[in-house]
Amino acid sequence: MTTPSFEHYSAIRARELRAVVEDIYCRSYTEAIASGDPFDSPTEFMNRFDAYTDPRRSSGFELVLARVDGEPAGQTWGWPLPANARWWEQLTLDEGDIREFTLEDGSRTFALSEIMVCAEHTGQGLARALHDELINSRPEQRATLLVEPDNDRAYAAYLKWGWQRVGSLRPQWENAPKFDVLIYINR
């Protein structure tokens, strides 16, 4: 693979790339989109993207765009969880004190929302490079993400990269599936 270049964007700047974000999604999630699941439709995905980047709620949002030979090839994004974060609603924790685990102050936990790589660039290490580019630039103590339990490829990658399962939850998004919750401790 040609060495990718990375660009970092705030929520406001990410909104300016809306068409690029949607194109990468469509080129990355072809099977999920083809399944007909309403949650995976490009329209619903972009509705979620618009909510994530809403300037009234997106404090600390960061998008990393990867380019290969100058062309968009993948993206990842997330944000720090604020106090009283809705992220943890519906969480079933495998063990431990849920109140302590979910206590947020805006600097404890980074929510990694998406990592996606266009189909023509998969299997070349770009997902890991995107992950590391974003996570390694974050000051938070830990990161969290949601993964569908049957997404074997992504799940295996996250575990290999140092993530650990801590529980499960179903987000409040319409038609959202139940996800496993993973945690990564920043070193």
Coordinates of C-alpha atoms in Angstrom, one line a residue:
M1 CA 0.0 0.0 0.0
T2 CA 1.1 3.5 -0.7
T3 CA 1.8 5.3 2.5
P4 CA -1.4 7.1 3.5
S5 CA -1.6 10.8 4.4
F6 CA -3.9 11.9 7.2
E7 CA -5.9 15.0 7.7
H8 CA -7.6 16.0 11.0
Y9 CA -10.9 17.9 11.1
S10 CA -13.1 19.5 13.7
A11 CA -16.9 19.0 13.6
I12 CA -17.4 22.2 11.6
R13 CA -14.7 21.4 9.1
A14 CA -16.0 17.7 8.9
R15 CA -19.4 19.0 7.9
E16 CA -17.8 20.7 4.9
L17 CA -16.7 17.2 3.8
R18 CA -20.1 15.7 4.1
A19 CA -20.1 14.4 0.5
V20 CA -16.7 12.8 1.0
V21 CA -17.8 11.2 4.3
E22 CA -20.9 9.7 2.6
D23 CA -18.9 8.4 -0.4
I24 CA -16.4 6.7 1.9
Y25 CA -19.3 5.1 3.9
C26 CA -20.9 3.8 0.7
R27 CA -17.6 2.4 -0.6
S28 CA -16.8 0.8 2.8
Y29 CA -20.2 -0.7 3.9
T30 CA -21.4 -2.1 0.6
E31 CA -22.6 -5.4 2.1
A32 CA -24.3 -3.7 5.1
I33 CA -26.1 -1.3 2.8
A34 CA -27.1 -4.1 0.4
S35 CA -28.6 -6.0 3.3
G36 CA -31.5 -3.5 3.4
D37 CA -31.2 -3.0 7.2
P38 CA -32.6 0.5 7.8
F39 CA -29.9 1.3 10.3
D40 CA -27.2 0.8 7.7
S41 CA -28.8 2.9 4.9
P42 CA -26.7 5.9 3.7
T43 CA -29.5 8.3 4.7
E44 CA -29.6 7.0 8.3
F45 CA -25.9 6.9 8.5
M46 CA -25.7 10.6 7.4
N47 CA -28.4 11.5 9.9
R48 CA -26.2 10.1 12.6
F49 CA -23.1 12.0 11.2
D50 CA -25.1 15.2 11.2
A51 CA -26.0 14.7 14.9
Y52 CA -22.4 13.8 15.8
T53 CA -21.1 17.0 14.1
D54 CA -23.9 19.3 15.3
P55 CA -22.0 22.4 16.5
R56 CA -24.3 22.7 19.6
R57 CA -23.2 19.2 20.8
S58 CA -19.9 18.3 19.2
S59 CA -17.3 19.7 21.6
G60 CA -14.0 17.9 20.9
F61 CA -15.3 16.0 17.8
E62 CA -12.4 14.9 15.6
L63 CA -12.4 13.2 12.2
V64 CA -9.3 11.8 10.6
L65 CA -9.5 11.3 6.8
A66 CA -7.0 9.0 5.1
R67 CA -5.9 9.6 1.6
V68 CA -4.0 7.1 -0.6
D69 CA -2.4 8.6 -3.7
G70 CA -4.4 11.8 -3.0
E71 CA -7.8 10.1 -3.0
P72 CA -10.1 9.5 0.1
A73 CA -9.6 5.9 1.2
G74 CA -10.9 5.8 4.8
Q75 CA -12.0 7.7 7.8
T76 CA -12.4 7.5 11.6
W77 CA -14.0 9.8 14.2
G78 CA -15.1 10.3 17.7
W79 CA -15.4 12.8 20.6
P80 CA -14.7 13.0 24.3
L81 CA -17.7 12.0 26.5
P82 CA -19.1 14.8 28.5
A83 CA -20.4 14.6 32.0
N84 CA -23.7 12.7 32.1
A85 CA -22.9 11.2 28.7
R86 CA -25.9 9.5 27.0
W87 CA -23.3 7.1 25.4
W88 CA -23.6 4.8 28.5
E89 CA -27.5 4.7 28.5
Q90 CA -28.7 1.1 28.4
L91 CA -25.2 -0.2 29.3
T92 CA -25.1 -3.7 30.9
L93 CA -21.6 -3.9 32.5
D94 CA -20.0 -7.4 32.7
E95 CA -18.6 -6.6 36.1
G96 CA -17.8 -3.7 38.4
D97 CA -19.6 -0.6 39.6
I98 CA -21.6 0.9 36.7
R99 CA -21.8 4.3 38.4
E100 CA -18.0 4.5 38.8
F101 CA -17.4 3.1 35.3
T102 CA -19.7 5.6 33.6
L103 CA -18.6 8.7 35.5
E104 CA -17.5 11.2 32.9
D105 CA -16.0 14.7 33.1
G106 CA -15.2 15.5 29.5
S107 CA -11.6 14.3 29.6
R108 CA -11.9 10.7 30.8
T109 CA -13.2 8.8 27.8
F110 CA -13.0 9.2 24.1
A111 CA -15.9 7.6 22.1
L112 CA -14.5 6.1 18.9
S113 CA -17.6 6.1 16.8
E114 CA -16.4 5.0 13.3
I115 CA -13.5 3.4 11.5
M116 CA -14.1 2.7 7.8
V117 CA -11.9 1.8 4.9
C118 CA -13.0 1.7 1.3
A119 CA -13.3 -1.8 -0.1
E120 CA -10.4 -1.4 -2.5
H121 CA -8.0 -0.6 0.4
T122 CA -9.0 -3.3 2.9
G123 CA -6.5 -5.8 4.1
Q124 CA -3.6 -3.4 3.8
G125 CA -3.3 -2.0 7.3
L126 CA -5.2 1.2 6.7
A127 CA -7.8 0.6 9.4
R128 CA -5.1 0.1 12.0
A129 CA -3.2 3.2 10.7
L130 CA -6.4 5.3 11.0
H131 CA -7.1 3.9 14.5
D132 CA -3.6 4.7 15.7
E133 CA -3.6 8.2 14.1
L134 CA -6.7 9.2 16.0
I135 CA -6.3 7.3 19.3
N136 CA -2.6 8.2 19.7
S137 CA -3.4 11.9 19.3
R138 CA -6.0 11.9 22.1
P139 CA -5.4 13.0 25.7
E140 CA -8.2 11.0 27.3
Q141 CA -7.4 8.1 29.8
R142 CA -9.3 5.6 27.8
A143 CA -11.4 5.1 24.7
T144 CA -14.6 3.2 24.1
L145 CA -16.4 1.8 21.0
L146 CA -19.4 -0.3 20.1
V147 CA -19.1 -3.3 17.8
E148 CA -21.7 -5.7 16.6
P149 CA -20.9 -9.1 18.2
D150 CA -21.1 -10.9 14.9
N151 CA -18.8 -8.5 13.1
D152 CA -16.0 -11.1 13.3
R153 CA -13.4 -9.2 11.3
A154 CA -13.7 -5.9 13.1
Y155 CA -14.0 -7.6 16.5
A156 CA -10.9 -9.7 16.0
A157 CA -9.0 -6.5 14.9
Y158 CA -10.0 -4.6 18.0
L159 CA -9.0 -7.3 20.3
K160 CA -5.6 -7.6 18.6
W161 CA -5.2 -3.8 18.9
G162 CA -5.6 -4.0 22.7
W163 CA -9.4 -3.4 23.2
Q164 CA -11.3 -5.4 25.8
R165 CA -15.0 -6.2 26.1
V166 CA -16.7 -4.7 29.2
G167 CA -20.4 -5.1 28.5
S168 CA -23.2 -4.5 26.0
L169 CA -25.8 -1.9 25.0
R170 CA -28.4 -0.9 22.5
P171 CA -28.1 2.8 21.5
Q172 CA -31.2 5.0 21.3
W173 CA -30.9 5.4 17.5
E174 CA -33.9 4.0 15.7
N175 CA -33.4 0.4 14.5
A176 CA -30.1 0.2 16.3
P177 CA -28.8 -3.3 17.0
K178 CA -27.3 -4.4 20.3
F179 CA -23.6 -3.9 20.5
D180 CA -20.7 -5.1 22.6
V181 CA -18.9 -2.3 24.4
L182 CA -15.1 -2.3 24.2
I183 CA -12.6 -0.2 26.2
Y184 CA -9.0 0.7 25.3
I185 CA -6.7 2.1 28.0
N186 CA -4.4 4.8 26.6
R187 CA -0.8 4.2 27.5

